[in-house]
mmCIF file of C-alpha atoms and ligand atoms in Angstrom:
data_model
loop_
_atom_site.group_PDB
_atom_site.id
_atom_site.type_symbol
_atom_site.label_atom_id
_atom_site.label_comp_id
_atom_site.label_asym_id
_atom_site.label_seq_id
_atom_site.Cartn_x
_atom_site.Cartn_y
_atom_site.Cartn_z
ATOM 1 C CA UNK A 269 -0.036 0.017 0.008
ATOM 2 C CA UNK A 270 1.224 3.485 -0.732
ATOM 3 C CA UNK A 271 1.782 5.984 2.161
ATOM 4 C CA UNK A 272 -1.107 8.098 0.890
ATOM 5 C CA UNK A 273 -3.475 5.082 0.818
ATOM 6 C CA UNK A 274 -2.666 3.847 4.322
ATOM 7 C CA UNK A 275 -2.182 7.296 6.023
ATOM 8 C CA UNK A 276 -5.016 9.175 4.303
ATOM 9 C CA UNK A 277 -5.695 12.554 5.721
ATOM 10 C CA UNK A 278 -2.450 12.589 7.854
ATOM 11 C CA UNK A 279 -0.337 12.192 4.741
ATOM 12 C CA UNK A 280 -2.196 14.846 2.696
ATOM 13 C CA UNK A 281 -2.206 17.426 5.502
ATOM 14 C CA UNK A 282 1.515 16.943 6.755
ATOM 15 C CA UNK A 283 3.535 19.921 6.224
ATOM 16 C CA UNK A 284 6.782 18.398 7.438
ATOM 17 C CA UNK A 285 9.149 16.471 5.120
ATOM 18 C CA UNK A 286 10.411 14.574 8.159
ATOM 19 C CA UNK A 287 6.778 13.434 8.964
ATOM 20 C CA UNK A 288 6.327 12.386 5.473
ATOM 21 C CA UNK A 289 9.762 10.478 5.591
ATOM 22 C CA UNK A 290 8.505 8.638 8.744
ATOM 23 C CA UNK A 291 5.132 7.865 7.194
ATOM 24 C CA UNK A 292 6.792 6.430 4.043
ATOM 25 C CA UNK A 293 9.172 4.195 6.175
ATOM 26 C CA UNK A 294 6.270 3.071 8.390
ATOM 27 C CA UNK A 295 4.202 2.050 5.369
ATOM 28 C CA UNK A 296 7.111 0.244 3.676
ATOM 29 C CA UNK A 297 8.040 -1.726 6.847
ATOM 30 C CA UNK A 298 4.331 -2.013 8.056
ATOM 31 C CA UNK A 299 5.361 -0.789 11.351
ATOM 32 C CA UNK A 300 4.347 2.252 13.491
ATOM 33 C CA UNK A 301 6.964 1.342 16.066
ATOM 34 C CA UNK A 302 9.564 3.470 17.629
ATOM 35 C CA UNK A 303 12.068 1.495 19.674
ATOM 36 C CA UNK A 304 13.047 3.090 22.957
ATOM 37 C CA UNK A 305 16.576 1.717 23.065
ATOM 38 C CA UNK A 306 17.152 2.034 26.820
ATOM 39 C CA UNK A 307 20.355 -0.175 27.134
ATOM 40 C CA UNK A 308 23.319 1.005 29.009
ATOM 41 C CA UNK A 309 26.194 -0.276 26.871
ATOM 42 C CA UNK A 310 27.164 0.314 23.121
ATOM 43 C CA UNK A 311 27.409 -3.409 22.678
ATOM 44 C CA UNK A 312 23.830 -4.125 23.814
ATOM 45 C CA UNK A 313 22.523 -1.019 21.757
ATOM 46 C CA UNK A 314 24.188 -2.390 18.628
ATOM 47 C CA UNK A 315 23.047 -5.972 19.206
ATOM 48 C CA UNK A 316 19.370 -4.719 19.697
ATOM 49 C CA UNK A 317 19.247 -2.554 16.680
ATOM 50 C CA UNK A 318 20.693 -5.279 14.574
ATOM 51 C CA UNK A 319 18.014 -7.583 15.776
ATOM 52 C CA UNK A 320 14.936 -5.383 15.558
ATOM 53 C CA UNK A 321 15.877 -2.645 12.880
ATOM 54 C CA UNK A 322 13.852 -4.302 10.118
ATOM 55 C CA UNK A 323 10.605 -4.090 12.287
ATOM 56 C CA UNK A 324 10.766 -0.583 13.493
ATOM 57 C CA UNK A 325 10.324 2.823 11.911
ATOM 58 C CA UNK A 326 12.133 5.034 14.308
ATOM 59 C CA UNK A 327 14.797 4.843 17.019
ATOM 60 C CA UNK A 328 14.589 6.619 20.406
ATOM 61 C CA UNK A 329 17.608 7.241 22.476
ATOM 62 C CA UNK A 330 18.816 8.570 25.799
ATOM 63 C CA UNK A 331 22.327 9.342 25.024
ATOM 64 C CA UNK A 332 23.101 10.295 28.573
ATOM 65 C CA UNK A 333 22.332 6.792 30.047
ATOM 66 C CA UNK A 334 25.013 4.992 28.101
ATOM 67 C CA UNK A 335 27.923 3.917 30.442
ATOM 68 C CA UNK A 336 30.685 3.490 27.796
ATOM 69 C CA UNK A 337 29.623 6.242 25.383
ATOM 70 C CA UNK A 338 32.209 7.470 22.905
ATOM 71 C CA UNK A 339 31.704 9.815 20.007
ATOM 72 C CA UNK A 340 33.040 7.106 17.508
ATOM 73 C CA UNK A 341 30.877 4.377 18.957
ATOM 74 C CA UNK A 342 27.787 6.660 18.813
ATOM 75 C CA UNK A 343 28.688 7.600 15.245
ATOM 76 C CA UNK A 344 28.795 3.926 14.175
ATOM 77 C CA UNK A 345 25.446 3.340 15.976
ATOM 78 C CA UNK A 346 23.594 6.320 14.183
ATOM 79 C CA UNK A 347 25.097 5.246 10.952
ATOM 80 C CA UNK A 348 23.657 1.827 11.453
ATOM 81 C CA UNK A 349 20.159 3.305 12.285
ATOM 82 C CA UNK A 350 20.430 5.524 9.243
ATOM 83 C CA UNK A 351 21.103 2.508 7.058
ATOM 84 C CA UNK A 352 17.961 1.039 8.312
ATOM 85 C CA UNK A 353 16.076 4.141 7.370
ATOM 86 C CA UNK A 354 15.258 5.099 11.128
ATOM 87 C CA UNK A 355 14.744 8.620 12.218
ATOM 88 C CA UNK A 356 16.876 9.203 15.360
ATOM 89 C CA UNK A 357 14.903 10.645 18.161
ATOM 90 C CA UNK A 358 16.789 11.841 21.272
ATOM 91 C CA UNK A 359 14.360 12.005 24.151
ATOM 92 C CA UNK A 360 16.208 14.736 26.098
ATOM 93 C CA UNK A 361 13.120 16.493 27.357
ATOM 94 C CA UNK A 362 14.714 20.046 27.067
ATOM 95 C CA UNK A 363 13.050 22.515 29.260
ATOM 96 C CA UNK A 364 15.346 25.562 29.750
ATOM 97 C CA UNK A 365 15.180 29.028 28.196
ATOM 98 C CA UNK A 366 15.733 29.220 24.269
ATOM 99 C CA UNK A 367 19.485 30.232 24.305
ATOM 100 C CA UNK A 368 20.467 27.512 26.790
ATOM 101 C CA UNK A 369 18.608 24.929 24.980
ATOM 102 C CA UNK A 370 20.470 25.724 21.814
ATOM 103 C CA UNK A 371 23.797 25.289 23.489
ATOM 104 C CA UNK A 372 22.575 22.057 25.088
ATOM 105 C CA UNK A 373 22.177 20.609 21.626
ATOM 106 C CA UNK A 374 26.026 20.953 21.525
ATOM 107 C CA UNK A 375 28.372 19.920 24.275
ATOM 108 C CA UNK A 376 29.996 16.531 24.300
ATOM 109 C CA UNK A 377 26.968 14.689 23.104
ATOM 110 C CA UNK A 378 26.414 17.105 20.184
ATOM 111 C CA UNK A 379 22.758 16.122 19.991
ATOM 112 C CA UNK A 380 22.203 18.581 17.044
ATOM 113 C CA UNK A 381 24.762 16.660 14.955
ATOM 114 C CA UNK A 382 22.994 13.381 14.822
ATOM 115 C CA UNK A 383 19.412 13.596 15.987
ATOM 116 C CA UNK A 384 16.315 14.129 13.676
ATOM 117 C CA UNK A 385 13.855 14.726 16.477
ATOM 118 C CA UNK A 386 14.063 15.812 20.084
ATOM 119 C CA UNK A 387 11.557 16.131 22.924
ATOM 120 C CA UNK A 388 10.983 19.327 24.805
ATOM 121 C CA UNK A 389 8.583 20.656 27.492
ATOM 122 C CA UNK A 390 7.007 23.952 26.650
ATOM 123 C CA UNK A 391 7.065 25.053 30.323
ATOM 124 C CA UNK A 392 9.647 27.979 29.795
ATOM 125 C CA UNK A 393 7.611 29.234 26.696
ATOM 126 C CA UNK A 394 7.690 28.986 22.964
ATOM 127 C CA UNK A 395 11.196 30.323 22.405
ATOM 128 C CA UNK A 396 12.590 26.939 23.321
ATOM 129 C CA UNK A 397 11.579 25.698 19.827
ATOM 130 C CA UNK A 398 13.608 28.402 18.104
ATOM 131 C CA UNK A 399 16.490 27.646 20.536
ATOM 132 C CA UNK A 400 16.485 23.915 19.418
ATOM 133 C CA UNK A 401 16.092 24.859 15.773
ATOM 134 C CA UNK A 402 19.240 27.137 16.217
ATOM 135 C CA UNK A 403 20.863 24.119 17.932
ATOM 136 C CA UNK A 404 20.447 22.073 14.755
ATOM 137 C CA UNK A 405 21.500 24.921 12.524
ATOM 138 C CA UNK A 406 24.751 25.241 14.455
ATOM 139 C CA UNK A 407 25.667 21.784 12.770
ATOM 140 C CA UNK A 408 24.085 22.938 9.471
ATOM 141 C CA UNK A 409 21.109 20.585 10.050
ATOM 142 C CA UNK A 410 17.379 20.734 10.834
ATOM 143 C CA UNK A 411 15.104 18.717 12.780
ATOM 144 C CA UNK A 412 11.700 18.575 14.503
ATOM 145 C CA UNK A 413 10.528 19.116 18.129
ATOM 146 C CA UNK A 414 8.119 16.843 19.782
ATOM 147 C CA UNK A 415 6.373 18.806 22.487
ATOM 148 C CA UNK A 416 5.326 16.961 25.706
ATOM 149 C CA UNK A 417 1.585 17.572 25.756
ATOM 150 C CA UNK A 418 0.965 14.601 27.933
ATOM 151 C CA UNK A 419 2.950 12.021 29.678
ATOM 152 C CA UNK A 420 2.369 8.396 30.389
ATOM 153 C CA UNK A 421 3.623 8.387 34.030
ATOM 154 C CA UNK A 422 1.139 8.260 37.007
ATOM 155 C CA UNK A 423 0.528 11.732 38.682
ATOM 156 C CA UNK A 424 2.131 13.820 36.000
ATOM 157 C CA UNK A 425 1.328 17.507 36.287
ATOM 158 C CA UNK A 426 0.579 18.074 32.611
ATOM 159 C CA UNK A 427 -3.123 18.838 33.251
ATOM 160 C CA UNK A 428 -5.598 19.412 30.340
ATOM 161 C CA UNK A 429 -5.457 23.297 30.443
ATOM 162 C CA UNK A 430 -1.585 23.019 30.154
ATOM 163 C CA UNK A 431 -1.841 20.263 27.408
ATOM 164 C CA UNK A 432 -4.045 22.303 25.330
ATOM 165 C CA UNK A 433 -1.832 25.460 25.627
ATOM 166 C CA UNK A 434 1.044 23.368 24.434
ATOM 167 C CA UNK A 435 -1.207 22.252 21.481
ATOM 168 C CA UNK A 436 -2.206 25.820 20.651
ATOM 169 C CA UNK A 437 1.266 27.208 20.621
ATOM 170 C CA UNK A 438 2.810 24.154 19.066
ATOM 171 C CA UNK A 439 0.384 23.751 16.116
ATOM 172 C CA UNK A 440 1.305 27.279 14.987
ATOM 173 C CA UNK A 441 5.050 26.653 15.005
ATOM 174 C CA UNK A 442 6.798 25.185 11.759
ATOM 175 C CA UNK A 443 9.634 23.758 13.932
ATOM 176 C CA UNK A 444 7.156 21.614 15.863
ATOM 177 C CA UNK A 445 7.065 18.103 14.318
ATOM 178 C CA UNK A 446 4.206 17.096 16.774
ATOM 179 C CA UNK A 447 3.318 16.126 20.272
ATOM 180 C CA UNK A 448 3.954 13.404 22.798
ATOM 181 C CA UNK A 449 0.689 11.946 24.053
ATOM 182 C CA UNK A 450 -0.048 9.436 26.707
ATOM 183 C CA UNK A 451 -0.303 5.933 25.136
ATOM 184 C CA UNK A 452 -1.603 4.385 28.063
ATOM 185 C CA UNK A 453 -5.042 6.080 27.943
ATOM 186 C CA UNK A 454 -6.955 5.884 24.620
ATOM 187 C CA UNK A 455 -9.611 8.419 25.738
ATOM 188 C CA UNK A 456 -6.964 11.074 26.662
ATOM 189 C CA UNK A 457 -5.287 10.391 23.306
ATOM 190 C CA UNK A 458 -8.550 10.851 21.267
ATOM 191 C CA UNK A 459 -9.179 14.130 23.067
ATOM 192 C CA UNK A 460 -5.654 15.264 22.336
ATOM 193 C CA UNK A 461 -5.983 14.254 18.660
ATOM 194 C CA UNK A 462 -9.215 16.258 18.322
ATOM 195 C CA UNK A 463 -7.334 19.444 19.519
ATOM 196 C CA UNK A 464 -4.149 18.717 17.340
ATOM 197 C CA UNK A 465 -6.033 18.209 14.094
ATOM 198 C CA UNK A 466 -4.461 16.207 11.331
ATOM 199 C CA UNK A 467 -1.313 18.138 10.440
ATOM 200 C CA UNK A 468 0.980 17.235 13.185
ATOM 201 C CA UNK A 469 2.176 13.910 14.598
ATOM 202 C CA UNK A 470 1.227 12.348 17.895
ATOM 203 C CA UNK A 471 3.724 9.861 19.296
ATOM 204 C CA UNK A 472 2.987 7.891 22.337
ATOM 205 C CA UNK A 473 4.982 6.175 25.046
ATOM 206 C CA UNK A 474 3.385 4.010 27.699
ATOM 207 C CA UNK A 475 2.671 1.141 25.277
ATOM 208 C CA UNK A 476 2.850 -2.643 25.891
ATOM 209 C CA UNK A 477 1.074 -5.704 24.731
ATOM 210 C CA UNK A 478 0.706 -6.490 28.445
ATOM 211 C CA UNK A 479 -1.366 -3.465 29.722
ATOM 212 C CA UNK A 480 -1.511 -2.093 33.368
ATOM 213 C CA UNK A 481 1.033 -0.601 35.739
ATOM 214 C CA UNK A 482 4.649 -0.701 35.098
ATOM 215 C CA UNK A 483 7.698 0.029 37.277
ATOM 216 C CA UNK A 484 7.920 3.398 39.111
ATOM 217 C CA UNK A 485 4.598 4.826 38.044
ATOM 218 C CA UNK A 486 4.789 3.900 34.415
ATOM 219 C CA UNK A 487 1.401 2.944 32.864
ATOM 220 C CA UNK A 488 0.871 0.857 29.731
ATOM 221 C CA UNK A 489 -1.935 0.813 27.136
ATOM 222 C CA UNK A 490 -2.301 -1.421 24.146
ATOM 223 C CA UNK A 491 -0.562 -0.493 20.867
ATOM 224 C CA UNK A 492 -3.571 -1.080 18.495
ATOM 225 C CA UNK A 493 -5.889 0.967 20.763
ATOM 226 C CA UNK A 494 -3.309 3.741 20.917
ATOM 227 C CA UNK A 495 -3.208 3.979 17.115
ATOM 228 C CA UNK A 496 -6.973 3.874 16.697
ATOM 229 C CA UNK A 497 -7.180 6.608 19.251
ATOM 230 C CA UNK A 498 -5.054 8.832 17.175
ATOM 231 C CA UNK A 499 -1.351 8.033 17.869
ATOM 232 C CA UNK A 500 0.961 7.974 14.741
ATOM 233 C CA UNK A 501 3.680 6.052 16.348
ATOM 234 C CA UNK A 502 3.915 3.874 19.566
ATOM 235 C CA UNK A 503 7.072 4.139 21.457
ATOM 236 C CA UNK A 504 7.948 0.714 22.946
ATOM 237 C CA UNK A 505 10.999 0.123 25.233
ATOM 238 C CA UNK A 506 10.858 -2.807 27.669
ATOM 239 C CA UNK A 507 8.121 -4.578 25.796
ATOM 240 C CA UNK A 508 10.875 -5.141 22.993
ATOM 241 C CA UNK A 509 14.361 -4.935 24.752
ATOM 242 C CA UNK A 510 13.360 -6.970 27.680
ATOM 243 C CA UNK A 511 11.751 -9.621 25.764
ATOM 244 C CA UNK A 512 13.382 -13.039 25.429
ATOM 245 C CA UNK A 513 13.275 -12.759 21.680
ATOM 246 C CA UNK A 514 13.433 -9.003 20.866
ATOM 247 C CA UNK A 515 13.142 -9.416 17.054
ATOM 248 C CA UNK A 516 9.890 -11.518 17.556
ATOM 249 C CA UNK A 517 8.495 -8.980 20.013
ATOM 250 C CA UNK A 518 9.295 -6.049 17.702
ATOM 251 C CA UNK A 519 7.399 -7.997 14.922
ATOM 252 C CA UNK A 520 4.448 -8.487 17.137
ATOM 253 C CA UNK A 521 4.349 -4.776 18.116
ATOM 254 C CA UNK A 522 4.694 -3.847 14.404
ATOM 255 C CA UNK A 523 1.780 -6.085 13.404
ATOM 256 C CA UNK A 524 -0.391 -4.669 16.300
ATOM 257 C CA UNK A 525 0.437 -1.044 15.326
ATOM 258 C CA UNK A 526 -0.156 -1.710 11.549
ATOM 259 C CA UNK A 527 -3.577 -3.329 12.394
ATOM 260 C CA UNK A 528 -4.515 -0.185 14.285
ATOM 261 C CA UNK A 529 -3.666 1.955 11.271
ATOM 262 C CA UNK A 530 -5.663 -0.179 8.862
ATOM 263 C CA UNK A 531 -8.705 -0.057 11.297
ATOM 264 C CA UNK A 532 -8.465 3.650 11.791
ATOM 265 C CA UNK A 533 -8.553 4.051 7.938
ATOM 266 C CA UNK A 534 -6.155 7.056 7.767
HETATM 267 P P1 5BU B 136 9.068 1.489 28.591
HETATM 268 O O1 5BU B 136 10.187 0.483 28.748
HETATM 269 O O2 5BU B 136 8.304 1.065 27.231
HETATM 270 O O3 5BU B 136 8.216 1.892 29.575
HETATM 271 O O4 5BU B 136 9.959 2.825 28.015
HETATM 272 C C1 5BU B 136 9.353 3.972 27.743
HETATM 273 C C2 5BU B 136 10.252 5.023 27.131
HETATM 274 O O5 5BU B 136 9.551 6.156 26.773
HETATM 275 C C3 5BU B 136 11.396 5.443 28.012
HETATM 276 O O6 5BU B 136 12.449 5.682 27.302
HETATM 277 C C4 5BU B 136 10.796 6.790 28.683
HETATM 278 O O7 5BU B 136 11.880 7.720 28.800
HETATM 279 C C5 5BU B 136 9.968 7.220 27.543
HETATM 280 N N1 5BU B 136 8.818 8.133 28.007
HETATM 281 C C6 5BU B 136 7.846 7.518 28.820
HETATM 282 O O8 5BU B 136 7.903 6.454 29.238
HETATM 283 N N2 5BU B 136 6.728 8.389 29.117
HETATM 284 C C7 5BU B 136 6.674 9.688 28.676
HETATM 285 O O9 5BU B 136 5.681 10.376 29.055
HETATM 286 C C8 5BU B 136 7.673 10.141 27.899
HETATM 287 C C9 5BU B 136 8.644 9.293 27.562
HETATM 288 BR BR1 5BU B 136 7.643 11.909 27.237
#
């Protein structure tokens, strides 16, 4: 199926070339899964991506939790992801003023040099998005910001009035790729989608085939239900990387997410 056939309105209304690139890869791999690659060593990260790369459409990282990080090993890892057509999404959750966020895209990790997407809170105001864009520009690159409109964790403080202000400000900004929504609660997600409209992406953590409560306040919802409720990408960590057979698990999440997109019908 062509991306337009399967994504319908979202494909037609997307203004971002990165969003279209994602939708194209997702359609060709029949997977709306972003792997949360939360492994502490470069060897484990490499082994994981080699195993699951064909079944995922994007890669989410936490660069600052890797114990043996080196610029060279990270470059190899990113090159591997690129060869598998994966967007690289650093879940850094920036929150500072614009100018500092720009410089935080640099530093030893040089996030602006290799990330295609980053997460940010909008708590400090909309200039953070310009700061992050300037951070990519410092490396002669561009990228997209995913604003945290909701979170998956229990007791979080992103109340609906805050969520909708984030959506109001974020939908107007060309540097905003989309929003993070709560994958564990389909009703919250449908409400978010109706505010966001069809142009921007909603990506959702808090997804597991085994629904219910996770460790330390994490909550999990079902991948198919999250997509039907309006998510465009399910972010899955332990459901894949803690499975006995990560490749098989990634395949199962891919199938569940794809089924959701077909049921949603664009
Ligand atoms: P899990 O193992 O599937 O629970 O991993 C979830 C990942 O998504 C992990 O990397 C978190 O940092 C990330 N996450 C989340 O769980 N909830 C949120 O609201 C946001 C990110 Br934003």
